[in-house]
Coordinates of C-alpha atoms in Angstrom, one line a residue:
M913 CA -160.1 39.8 -74.4
A914 CA -162.4 39.6 -70.8
I915 CA -160.2 40.0 -67.9
R916 CA -161.6 38.1 -64.7
E917 CA -160.6 38.7 -61.0
T918 CA -161.6 37.8 -57.4
I919 CA -161.8 40.1 -54.8
R920 CA -162.1 38.8 -51.0
R921 CA -164.1 41.6 -48.8
S922 CA -162.9 41.7 -45.3
T923 CA -165.5 43.9 -43.3
C924 CA -169.5 43.1 -42.7
F925 CA -172.4 44.5 -44.7
R926 CA -172.5 48.2 -45.1
G927 CA -169.5 48.6 -43.1
A928 CA -166.4 50.6 -44.4
P929 CA -164.9 48.2 -46.8
Y930 CA -161.3 47.4 -46.4
Y931 CA -159.2 45.7 -49.6
P932 CA -155.5 46.2 -50.1
E933 CA -156.5 48.5 -52.7
K934 CA -157.4 52.0 -52.5
A935 CA -161.3 52.2 -52.1
S936 CA -164.1 54.5 -51.7
V937 CA -168.1 53.9 -51.3
I938 CA -170.5 55.5 -53.1
A939 CA -174.4 55.3 -53.1
G940 CA -174.9 51.4 -52.3
C941 CA -171.6 50.4 -54.3
S942 CA -167.9 50.4 -54.1
T943 CA -165.7 51.8 -56.8
I944 CA -162.3 50.6 -56.1
S945 CA -159.4 51.9 -58.1
M946 CA -156.4 49.5 -58.1
T947 CA -153.0 50.6 -56.9
G948 CA -151.1 51.2 -60.0
G949 CA -153.3 50.3 -62.3
Q950 CA -156.4 52.5 -63.9
H951 CA -159.6 50.0 -64.2
E952 CA -162.6 50.8 -61.9
W953 CA -164.1 47.6 -60.2
E954 CA -168.1 47.9 -59.0
R955 CA -169.7 45.7 -56.5
C956 CA -173.4 45.8 -55.8
E957 CA -173.6 46.5 -51.9
A958 CA -177.1 44.7 -51.8
F959 CA -175.2 41.2 -51.9
A960 CA -172.4 42.2 -49.6
S961 CA -171.7 39.9 -46.7
P962 CA -168.5 38.7 -44.6
G963 CA -166.1 36.9 -46.7
M964 CA -168.0 36.9 -49.7
T965 CA -166.4 36.5 -53.0
F966 CA -167.2 38.6 -55.8
D967 CA -166.9 37.3 -59.4
Y968 CA -166.0 40.4 -62.0
H969 CA -165.5 40.8 -65.6
Y970 CA -164.3 43.5 -67.7
V971 CA -166.9 45.4 -69.5
S972 CA -165.9 48.6 -71.6
H973 CA -163.6 50.9 -69.2
G974 CA -164.5 49.4 -66.1
F975 CA -165.4 45.9 -64.3
I976 CA -169.2 45.2 -63.4
L977 CA -170.7 42.2 -61.8
D978 CA -171.8 39.1 -63.9
S979 CA -175.6 39.8 -65.9
L980 CA -177.8 38.2 -62.9
V981 CA -176.1 40.5 -60.1
Q982 CA -176.0 43.5 -62.7
N983 CA -179.9 43.3 -63.4
N984 CA -180.4 43.5 -59.5
Y985 CA -177.9 46.1 -59.2
F986 CA -179.6 48.6 -61.5
R987 CA -183.1 47.2 -59.6
F988 CA -181.9 49.5 -56.6
M989 CA -181.1 52.1 -58.5
A990 CA -183.3 55.6 -57.6
R991 CA -186.6 55.6 -59.0
P992 CA -188.8 59.0 -59.7
K993 CA -191.8 59.0 -57.6
E994 CA -194.7 57.2 -59.0
F995 CA -197.7 58.4 -56.9
D996 CA -200.2 61.1 -56.8
R997 CA -198.7 63.4 -53.8
D998 CA -202.1 65.2 -53.2
A999 CA -204.3 61.7 -53.2
A1000 CA -201.7 60.5 -50.7
L1001 CA -201.9 63.9 -48.6
A1002 CA -205.7 63.3 -48.6
G1003 CA -205.2 59.7 -47.6
A1004 CA -203.3 60.7 -44.6
L1005 CA -205.9 63.3 -43.8
Q1006 CA -208.6 60.8 -43.4
V1007 CA -206.5 58.6 -41.1
F1008 CA -205.2 61.5 -38.9
W1009 CA -209.0 63.1 -38.6
A1010 CA -210.5 59.4 -37.9
K1011 CA -207.8 58.5 -35.5
G1012 CA -205.9 61.6 -34.2
Y1013 CA -202.4 61.9 -34.0
E1014 CA -201.3 59.7 -31.3
G1015 CA -203.7 57.1 -32.3
A1016 CA -202.7 56.9 -36.0
S1017 CA -200.0 54.3 -36.3
T1018 CA -197.2 54.6 -39.3
G1019 CA -198.8 51.8 -41.0
D1020 CA -202.2 53.1 -40.7
L1021 CA -200.7 56.0 -42.6
L1022 CA -199.0 54.0 -45.1
K1023 CA -202.1 52.1 -45.7
G1024 CA -203.9 55.0 -46.4
M1025 CA -201.9 56.8 -48.3
K1026 CA -201.3 53.6 -50.5
I1027 CA -197.4 54.6 -50.8
G1028 CA -194.1 53.0 -49.0
R1029 CA -192.6 54.0 -45.9
Q1030 CA -189.5 55.2 -47.5
S1031 CA -191.6 57.6 -50.1
M1032 CA -193.5 58.9 -47.0
Y1033 CA -190.7 60.4 -45.4
D1034 CA -188.8 61.5 -48.4
T1035 CA -192.2 63.4 -49.3
F1036 CA -193.6 64.5 -46.4
G1037 CA -190.4 64.4 -43.7
D1038 CA -191.5 62.8 -40.4
K1039 CA -194.9 62.2 -38.8
Q1040 CA -195.5 65.5 -37.2
A1041 CA -194.5 67.5 -40.6
L1042 CA -196.9 65.3 -42.2
Y1043 CA -199.7 65.8 -39.6
L1044 CA -199.5 69.6 -39.6
E1045 CA -199.6 69.7 -43.4
C1046 CA -202.7 67.6 -43.3
L1047 CA -204.5 69.9 -40.6
H1048 CA -203.3 72.9 -42.7
C1049 CA -205.3 71.3 -45.5
Y1050 CA -207.8 70.3 -43.5
H1051 CA -208.4 74.1 -42.3
K1052 CA -208.3 75.5 -45.5
L1053 CA -211.3 72.9 -46.7
D1054 CA -213.3 73.4 -43.6
N1055 CA -212.8 77.2 -44.5
K1056 CA -214.1 76.7 -48.2
N1057 CA -217.1 74.2 -46.8
F1058 CA -218.4 77.1 -44.6
F1059 CA -218.2 79.9 -47.3
D1060 CA -220.4 77.4 -49.5
H1061 CA -223.0 77.6 -47.5
L1062 CA -223.3 81.3 -47.7
S1063 CA -225.4 81.3 -50.9
D1064 CA -227.6 84.1 -52.4
N1065 CA -230.5 83.2 -49.9
P1066 CA -232.4 86.5 -49.5
S1067 CA -232.7 85.5 -45.7
P1068 CA -229.4 85.8 -43.9
L1069 CA -230.6 84.4 -40.7
E1070 CA -232.0 81.4 -42.7
V1071 CA -228.0 80.9 -43.8
L1072 CA -227.0 81.1 -40.1
H1073 CA -229.6 78.8 -39.2
G1074 CA -229.0 76.1 -42.2
F1075 CA -225.1 76.0 -41.1
L1076 CA -225.7 75.3 -37.2
A1077 CA -228.2 72.8 -38.2
I1078 CA -225.6 71.0 -40.7
F1079 CA -225.1 68.1 -38.2
T1080 CA -228.6 67.0 -38.2
R1081 CA -228.3 66.2 -42.0
R1082 CA -225.0 64.6 -41.5
S1083 CA -224.6 60.7 -40.8
E1084 CA -223.8 59.4 -37.2
A1085 CA -220.2 58.6 -38.7
E1086 CA -219.3 62.0 -40.1
N1087 CA -220.6 63.4 -36.6
A1088 CA -218.6 61.0 -35.2
M1089 CA -215.2 62.3 -36.6
G1090 CA -215.9 65.6 -35.3
C1091 CA -213.8 68.5 -36.6
M1092 CA -210.2 67.7 -37.2
G1093 CA -209.4 71.5 -36.0
I1094 CA -211.1 71.0 -33.0
N1095 CA -209.7 67.7 -32.1
A1096 CA -206.3 69.0 -32.4
I1097 CA -206.7 72.3 -30.2
T1098 CA -208.2 70.3 -27.6
A1099 CA -205.6 67.4 -27.6
Y1100 CA -203.0 70.1 -27.4
G1101 CA -204.5 73.4 -26.3
Q1102 CA -201.5 75.7 -26.3
T1103 CA -198.4 73.4 -26.1
K1104 CA -198.0 73.2 -30.3
P1105 CA -197.8 77.0 -31.9
E1106 CA -198.7 75.6 -35.0
V1107 CA -201.8 73.9 -34.2
K1108 CA -202.6 77.2 -32.3
A1109 CA -202.0 79.5 -35.1
L1110 CA -204.2 77.6 -37.6
A1111 CA -207.1 77.5 -35.2
L1112 CA -206.8 81.4 -34.3
N1113 CA -206.5 82.0 -38.3
T1114 CA -210.0 80.2 -39.0
A1115 CA -211.7 81.4 -36.0
A1116 CA -210.9 84.9 -37.3
R1117 CA -212.1 84.2 -40.9
V1118 CA -215.3 82.2 -39.6
E1119 CA -216.1 85.0 -37.3
A1120 CA -215.6 87.7 -39.6
M1121 CA -217.9 85.9 -42.2
L1122 CA -220.6 85.5 -39.5
A1123 CA -220.5 89.3 -38.5
R1124 CA -221.0 90.2 -42.1
L1125 CA -224.0 87.8 -42.1
I1126 CA -225.5 89.4 -38.7
E1127 CA -224.8 92.8 -40.4
A1128 CA -226.8 91.8 -43.4
A1129 CA -229.6 90.6 -41.2
Q1130 CA -229.9 93.9 -39.6
K1131 CA -230.3 95.4 -42.8
T1132 CA -233.2 93.1 -43.7
G1133 CA -234.8 93.3 -40.5
E1134 CA -234.2 90.2 -39.0
L1135 CA -232.3 91.4 -36.0
A1136 CA -232.0 94.4 -34.2
N1137 CA -229.6 97.1 -35.1
S1138 CA -228.6 97.4 -31.5
V1139 CA -226.7 94.0 -31.8
D1140 CA -223.1 93.8 -32.0
A1141 CA -222.1 91.7 -34.7
D1142 CA -218.6 91.0 -33.4
V1143 CA -219.9 89.5 -30.1
A1144 CA -222.7 88.0 -31.9
S1145 CA -220.8 86.4 -34.6
S1146 CA -218.6 85.2 -31.4
F1147 CA -221.7 83.4 -29.8
V1148 CA -222.9 82.1 -32.9
Y1149 CA -219.3 80.3 -33.8
A1150 CA -219.0 79.2 -30.3
A1151 CA -222.3 77.7 -30.7
L1152 CA -220.9 76.0 -33.8
Q1153 CA -218.4 74.2 -31.7
G1154 CA -220.1 73.0 -29.4
L1155 CA -222.6 71.4 -31.6
T1156 CA -219.7 69.7 -33.3
V1157 CA -218.7 68.2 -30.2
R1158 CA -222.2 67.2 -28.9
A1159 CA -222.7 65.5 -32.2
Q1160 CA -219.1 63.7 -32.1
A1161 CA -220.2 62.5 -28.8
G1162 CA -223.5 61.1 -30.0
A1163 CA -226.0 63.7 -29.4
S1164 CA -229.8 63.3 -31.1
R1165 CA -230.8 64.8 -34.4
G1166 CA -233.4 66.1 -32.1
E1167 CA -231.2 67.8 -29.7
L1168 CA -228.7 69.4 -32.4
A1169 CA -231.6 70.6 -34.2
D1170 CA -233.0 72.2 -30.5
V1171 CA -229.7 73.9 -29.8
A1172 CA -229.4 75.5 -33.4
D1173 CA -233.1 77.0 -33.3
F1174 CA -232.4 78.1 -29.9
T1175 CA -229.2 80.0 -30.8
I1176 CA -231.6 81.9 -33.6
K1177 CA -234.2 82.9 -30.9
A1178 CA -231.2 84.1 -28.6
L1179 CA -229.8 86.3 -31.5
K1180 CA -233.4 87.4 -32.3
A1181 CA -234.2 88.3 -28.8
M1182 CA -231.1 90.3 -28.4
R1183 CA -231.3 94.3 -28.4

């Protein structure tokens, strides 16, 4: 036989419930063990309000709300993540790259990531943690893009020139975004150790590869053997960073090409 009972709640929504019975709150619902009895009661927290009357009916070994509320109760149960984490991270990276940390609102990020607010916080933590993860991914991609340019070109100096002249081949929109790594370090300087560490790591990797190219150019006779490869690689990397900022500021393709050409000429003139 179905047993029906009515319980009146005395406190506010999501407050600690008070009943004449012994009560405990778990997740979003209350399980009430009746004093002197063995039955369990469930009440869906999502429908609670001061003074609300809840109508229960006995099912199996417990009491559960009627079918309408029961359906909603299961709707509020936790669901597995239904999105691609890498795709969401890529979306956030594009937002931070275009707008910077301060300029990117939570709404911008959610739109770019195509996920809900709670999913973002549950998966990536707070905004700063998400930004740092995006910046880490960017540095990895930036390194890969650089190394992809180091082909089997028989002229190491031409490889260097081609990389310096990359900004003359990009669209104005691409140049306007600049380099996310440079944007971060110019915004924060040395105030954020994580940002500084990523910048230093990338600089070390890129300068090491530039030094190898310069040494290769020395072997082919394109550069003098007296050129200090380490100093020259730092010089080229500084020129590359300067070109990035100039391109972001709107310098013309001709101006960018002139700087790339002059950098190579300066290398050749070193003795």
